[in-house]
Amino acid sequence: QKEVEQDPGPLSVPEGAIVSLNCTYSNSAFQYFMWYRQYSRKGPELLMYTYSSGNKEDGRFTAQVDKSSKYISLFIRDSQPSDSATYLCACDTGRRALTFGSGTRLQVQP
Amino acid sequence: DAGITQSPRYKITETGRQVTLMCHQTWSHSYMFWYRQDLGHGLRLIYYSAAADITDKGEVPDGYVVSRSKTENFPLTLESATRSQTSVYFCASIPLTRGQGNEQYFGPGTRLTVT
């Protein structure tokens, strides 16, 4: 079983929709949680970074971490076609090496 | 600000050949990482380095060798390439101190095909 599980999608939504992306993890030692966005044939770029449980908001993006249920989420409000990409969740115990989910491909239809 | 670069960007090689993928960062970041990305697996850690001359294995190290004689360079060598090593390889780096801003910075990737 993978330490970080993520539904691969693809997820297709109309422009303006609220998108919910989720991951579950099994390693209780994970303390840092990140969401990366990856466009086709590009390297991942960091979107959100959260330490421990709680919410973090940045513009249209909100990251949630629930350590009690080992569940992490990314919400995208007012989704745009430019948000079409693969979204990767990543977890870190503190030793800096990241464990990634397999990524969810998102398509926002104009 | 060049950031983090990888070379070559594309490589085709034959089974059994030795291949070296280069990674160079201009920030003097302490930590550097090599990941491979395959469909259905996301990114998997091959090796990482906390500083020059300090390296450690990740999740999938078999068949790979790394070295780090200089802070800015972290080459990855496939000693005898196999078809299962066909993948996209990403290098990443982060500074020593954990901040509230960007964490791992990724290079553009090297697409390697082993025939």
Short mmCIF file of C-alpha atoms in Angstrom, two decimals:
data_model
loop_
_atom_site.label_atom_id
_atom_site.label_comp_id
_atom_site.label_asym_id
_atom_site.label_seq_id
_atom_site.Cartn_x
_atom_site.Cartn_y
_atom_site.Cartn_z
CA GLN A 1 0.00 0.00 0.00
CA LYS A 2 1.28 3.45 -0.89
CA GLU A 3 1.95 5.85 1.96
CA VAL A 4 0.07 8.60 0.11
CA GLU A 5 -3.02 7.77 -1.95
CA GLN A 6 -4.57 10.10 -4.49
CA ASP A 7 -7.36 9.58 -7.02
CA PRO A 8 -5.76 9.95 -10.47
CA GLY A 9 -8.89 11.37 -12.10
CA PRO A 10 -9.22 12.84 -14.62
CA LEU A 11 -11.55 15.37 -13.04
CA SER A 12 -13.46 17.58 -15.47
CA VAL A 13 -15.34 20.66 -14.26
CA PRO A 14 -16.88 23.76 -15.90
CA GLU A 15 -15.20 27.11 -15.56
CA GLY A 16 -16.16 28.83 -12.31
CA ALA A 17 -16.76 25.61 -10.39
CA ILE A 18 -15.32 24.83 -6.98
CA VAL A 19 -12.80 22.00 -7.24
CA SER A 20 -12.00 19.62 -4.41
CA LEU A 21 -8.85 17.52 -4.58
CA ASN A 22 -8.01 15.00 -1.87
CA CYS A 23 -5.33 12.69 -0.57
CA THR A 24 -5.10 10.21 2.25
CA TYR A 25 -1.92 9.09 3.94
CA SER A 26 -0.91 6.32 6.29
CA ASN A 27 2.32 7.51 7.93
CA SER A 28 1.59 9.24 11.24
CA ALA A 29 5.05 10.81 11.19
CA PHE A 30 4.14 13.17 8.35
CA GLN A 31 4.10 16.74 9.65
CA TYR A 32 4.38 18.91 6.56
CA PHE A 33 1.90 18.80 3.71
CA MET A 34 2.18 20.36 0.31
CA TRP A 35 0.26 20.70 -2.92
CA TYR A 36 2.12 21.01 -6.20
CA ARG A 37 0.75 21.90 -9.61
CA GLN A 38 2.34 20.39 -12.70
CA TYR A 39 1.62 21.49 -16.23
CA SER A 40 2.28 19.07 -19.06
CA ARG A 41 6.00 18.51 -19.68
CA LYS A 42 6.99 20.87 -16.86
CA GLY A 43 8.41 20.42 -13.38
CA PRO A 44 6.08 20.60 -10.37
CA GLU A 45 5.62 24.01 -8.76
CA LEU A 46 4.60 24.56 -5.16
CA LEU A 47 1.06 25.86 -4.59
CA MET A 48 0.41 25.44 -0.89
CA TYR A 49 2.41 24.43 2.15
CA THR A 50 0.90 23.52 5.54
CA TYR A 51 2.45 22.45 8.79
CA SER A 52 0.37 20.06 10.92
CA SER A 53 -3.44 20.27 10.99
CA GLY A 54 -5.48 23.28 9.94
CA ASN A 55 -6.45 25.43 7.01
CA LYS A 56 -4.43 27.75 4.86
CA GLU A 57 -5.80 30.11 2.25
CA ASP A 58 -3.99 31.81 -0.63
CA GLY A 59 -6.17 33.62 -3.12
CA ARG A 60 -8.48 31.09 -4.78
CA PHE A 61 -6.70 28.15 -3.14
CA THR A 62 -7.41 26.65 0.27
CA ALA A 63 -5.48 23.72 1.75
CA GLN A 64 -6.87 21.67 4.62
CA VAL A 65 -5.11 19.07 6.73
CA ASP A 66 -6.88 16.76 9.17
CA LYS A 67 -4.20 14.71 10.90
CA SER A 68 -6.76 12.79 12.98
CA SER A 69 -8.20 11.23 9.83
CA LYS A 70 -4.97 11.49 7.78
CA TYR A 71 -6.76 13.44 5.10
CA ILE A 72 -5.53 16.42 3.10
CA SER A 73 -7.52 18.55 0.69
CA LEU A 74 -7.06 21.35 -1.79
CA PHE A 75 -9.98 23.53 -2.80
CA ILE A 76 -9.91 25.76 -5.86
CA ARG A 77 -12.59 28.44 -6.05
CA ASP A 78 -13.76 30.05 -9.29
CA SER A 79 -11.74 27.55 -11.33
CA GLN A 80 -10.22 28.79 -14.59
CA PRO A 81 -9.09 26.95 -17.72
CA SER A 82 -5.54 27.93 -16.73
CA ASP A 83 -5.96 25.72 -13.64
CA SER A 84 -6.00 22.67 -15.91
CA ALA A 85 -3.00 20.65 -14.77
CA THR A 86 -2.01 17.69 -12.64
CA TYR A 87 -2.16 18.35 -8.90
CA LEU A 88 0.16 16.41 -6.63
CA CYS A 89 -0.08 16.16 -2.88
CA ALA A 90 3.15 15.60 -0.96
CA CYS A 91 3.97 14.79 2.64
CA ASP A 92 7.15 15.18 4.67
CA THR A 93 8.15 13.81 8.08
CA GLY A 94 10.60 16.68 8.55
CA ARG A 95 13.61 15.06 6.98
CA ARG A 96 12.89 17.03 3.79
CA ALA A 97 12.43 14.10 1.39
CA LEU A 98 8.86 14.23 0.06
CA THR A 99 6.44 11.36 -0.46
CA PHE A 100 4.07 12.17 -3.30
CA GLY A 101 0.65 11.00 -4.26
CA SER A 102 0.24 9.83 -7.84
CA GLY A 103 -1.43 13.09 -8.91
CA THR A 104 -4.93 14.09 -10.03
CA ARG A 105 -5.40 15.43 -13.54
CA LEU A 106 -7.82 18.37 -13.61
CA GLN A 107 -9.53 19.76 -16.71
CA VAL A 108 -11.45 23.03 -16.42
CA GLN A 109 -13.76 23.43 -19.40
CA PRO A 110 -14.34 26.99 -20.71
CA ASP B 1 18.47 34.06 -11.85
CA ALA B 2 19.00 30.69 -13.59
CA GLY B 3 17.64 28.62 -10.69
CA ILE B 4 17.83 24.90 -11.20
CA THR B 5 18.77 23.39 -14.54
CA GLN B 6 18.92 19.84 -15.83
CA SER B 7 20.78 18.40 -18.78
CA PRO B 8 20.18 16.84 -21.13
CA ARG B 9 16.45 17.56 -21.43
CA TYR B 10 15.94 14.50 -23.63
CA LYS B 11 18.05 11.37 -23.90
CA ILE B 12 17.70 8.09 -25.76
CA THR B 13 20.11 5.34 -24.83
CA GLU B 14 20.49 1.61 -25.22
CA THR B 15 20.14 -1.10 -22.61
CA GLY B 16 23.40 -1.65 -20.76
CA ARG B 17 24.89 1.78 -21.38
CA GLN B 18 25.96 4.14 -18.64
CA VAL B 19 24.09 7.45 -18.58
CA THR B 20 24.63 10.52 -16.41
CA LEU B 21 21.95 13.11 -15.83
CA MET B 22 23.16 16.48 -14.64
CA CYS B 23 21.54 18.85 -12.16
CA HIS B 24 22.84 22.31 -11.32
CA GLN B 25 21.39 24.93 -8.97
CA THR B 26 22.54 28.52 -8.54
CA TRP B 27 21.02 29.21 -5.10
CA SER B 28 23.56 27.30 -2.97
CA HIS B 29 20.70 25.30 -1.50
CA SER B 30 21.84 22.62 0.93
CA TYR B 31 19.41 19.86 0.03
CA MET B 32 19.14 18.32 -3.41
CA PHE B 33 16.93 15.47 -4.62
CA TRP B 34 16.41 13.18 -7.56
CA TYR B 35 12.92 11.87 -8.36
CA ARG B 36 11.56 9.80 -11.17
CA GLN B 37 8.01 10.23 -12.45
CA ASP B 38 6.10 7.38 -14.03
CA LEU B 39 2.45 7.11 -14.96
CA GLY B 40 0.42 5.89 -12.01
CA HIS B 41 3.27 6.34 -9.53
CA GLY B 42 3.64 10.07 -9.18
CA LEU B 43 7.13 11.17 -8.18
CA ARG B 44 9.32 8.66 -6.36
CA LEU B 45 12.50 9.61 -4.56
CA ILE B 46 15.69 7.99 -5.87
CA TYR B 47 18.43 9.70 -3.83
CA TYR B 48 18.88 12.88 -1.90
CA SER B 49 21.73 14.89 -0.44
CA ALA B 50 21.74 17.12 2.63
CA ALA B 51 25.08 18.76 1.76
CA ALA B 52 28.22 18.20 -0.26
CA ASP B 53 29.57 14.67 0.25
CA ILE B 54 26.40 13.57 2.12
CA THR B 55 23.96 11.39 0.20
CA ASP B 56 21.19 8.99 1.17
CA LYS B 57 18.91 6.50 -0.54
CA GLY B 58 15.29 7.16 -1.25
CA GLU B 59 12.46 4.82 -2.17
CA VAL B 60 13.85 3.48 -5.48
CA PRO B 61 17.70 3.69 -5.45
CA ASP B 62 18.59 0.40 -7.16
CA GLY B 63 20.52 0.84 -10.41
CA TYR B 64 21.41 4.47 -9.67
CA VAL B 65 24.52 6.17 -8.30
CA VAL B 66 24.87 9.76 -7.12
CA SER B 67 27.70 11.99 -6.01
CA ARG B 68 27.88 15.52 -4.65
CA SER B 69 31.37 16.95 -4.59
CA LYS B 70 30.11 20.54 -5.01
CA THR B 71 27.03 22.09 -3.41
CA GLU B 72 25.60 23.26 -6.72
CA ASN B 73 25.84 19.98 -8.65
CA PHE B 74 24.11 16.65 -8.08
CA PRO B 75 24.64 14.22 -10.98
CA LEU B 76 22.65 11.00 -11.24
CA THR B 77 24.25 8.04 -13.00
CA LEU B 78 22.52 4.96 -14.35
CA GLU B 79 25.36 2.45 -14.27
CA SER B 80 23.83 -0.01 -16.74
CA ALA B 81 20.56 1.33 -18.10
CA THR B 82 17.51 -0.94 -18.25
CA ARG B 83 14.15 -0.43 -19.99
CA SER B 84 12.48 -0.10 -16.58
CA GLN B 85 14.49 3.09 -16.07
CA THR B 86 12.68 4.80 -18.93
CA SER B 87 11.09 7.71 -17.11
CA VAL B 88 11.08 11.45 -16.55
CA TYR B 89 13.69 12.46 -14.00
CA PHE B 90 13.34 15.57 -11.87
CA CYS B 91 15.95 17.23 -9.75
CA ALA B 92 14.90 19.47 -6.86
CA SER B 93 16.53 21.57 -4.16
CA ILE B 94 15.59 23.33 -0.94
CA PRO B 95 17.48 25.64 1.41
CA LEU B 96 18.76 24.44 4.77
CA THR B 97 16.26 26.32 6.89
CA ARG B 98 12.57 25.58 6.50
CA GLY B 99 10.63 28.74 5.73
CA GLN B 100 7.04 29.64 5.15
CA GLY B 101 7.51 30.26 1.50
CA ASN B 102 8.35 27.97 -1.36
CA GLU B 103 9.85 24.67 -0.44
CA GLN B 104 11.22 22.26 -2.99
CA TYR B 105 12.14 23.90 -6.26
CA PHE B 106 12.04 21.54 -9.21
CA GLY B 107 14.03 21.54 -12.40
CA PRO B 108 12.38 21.15 -15.81
CA GLY B 109 13.04 17.40 -15.99
CA THR B 110 14.99 15.01 -18.20
CA ARG B 111 12.99 12.62 -20.37
CA LEU B 112 15.01 9.41 -20.65
CA THR B 113 14.18 6.54 -22.98
CA VAL B 114 16.07 3.26 -22.76
CA THR B 115 15.70 1.07 -25.85
#
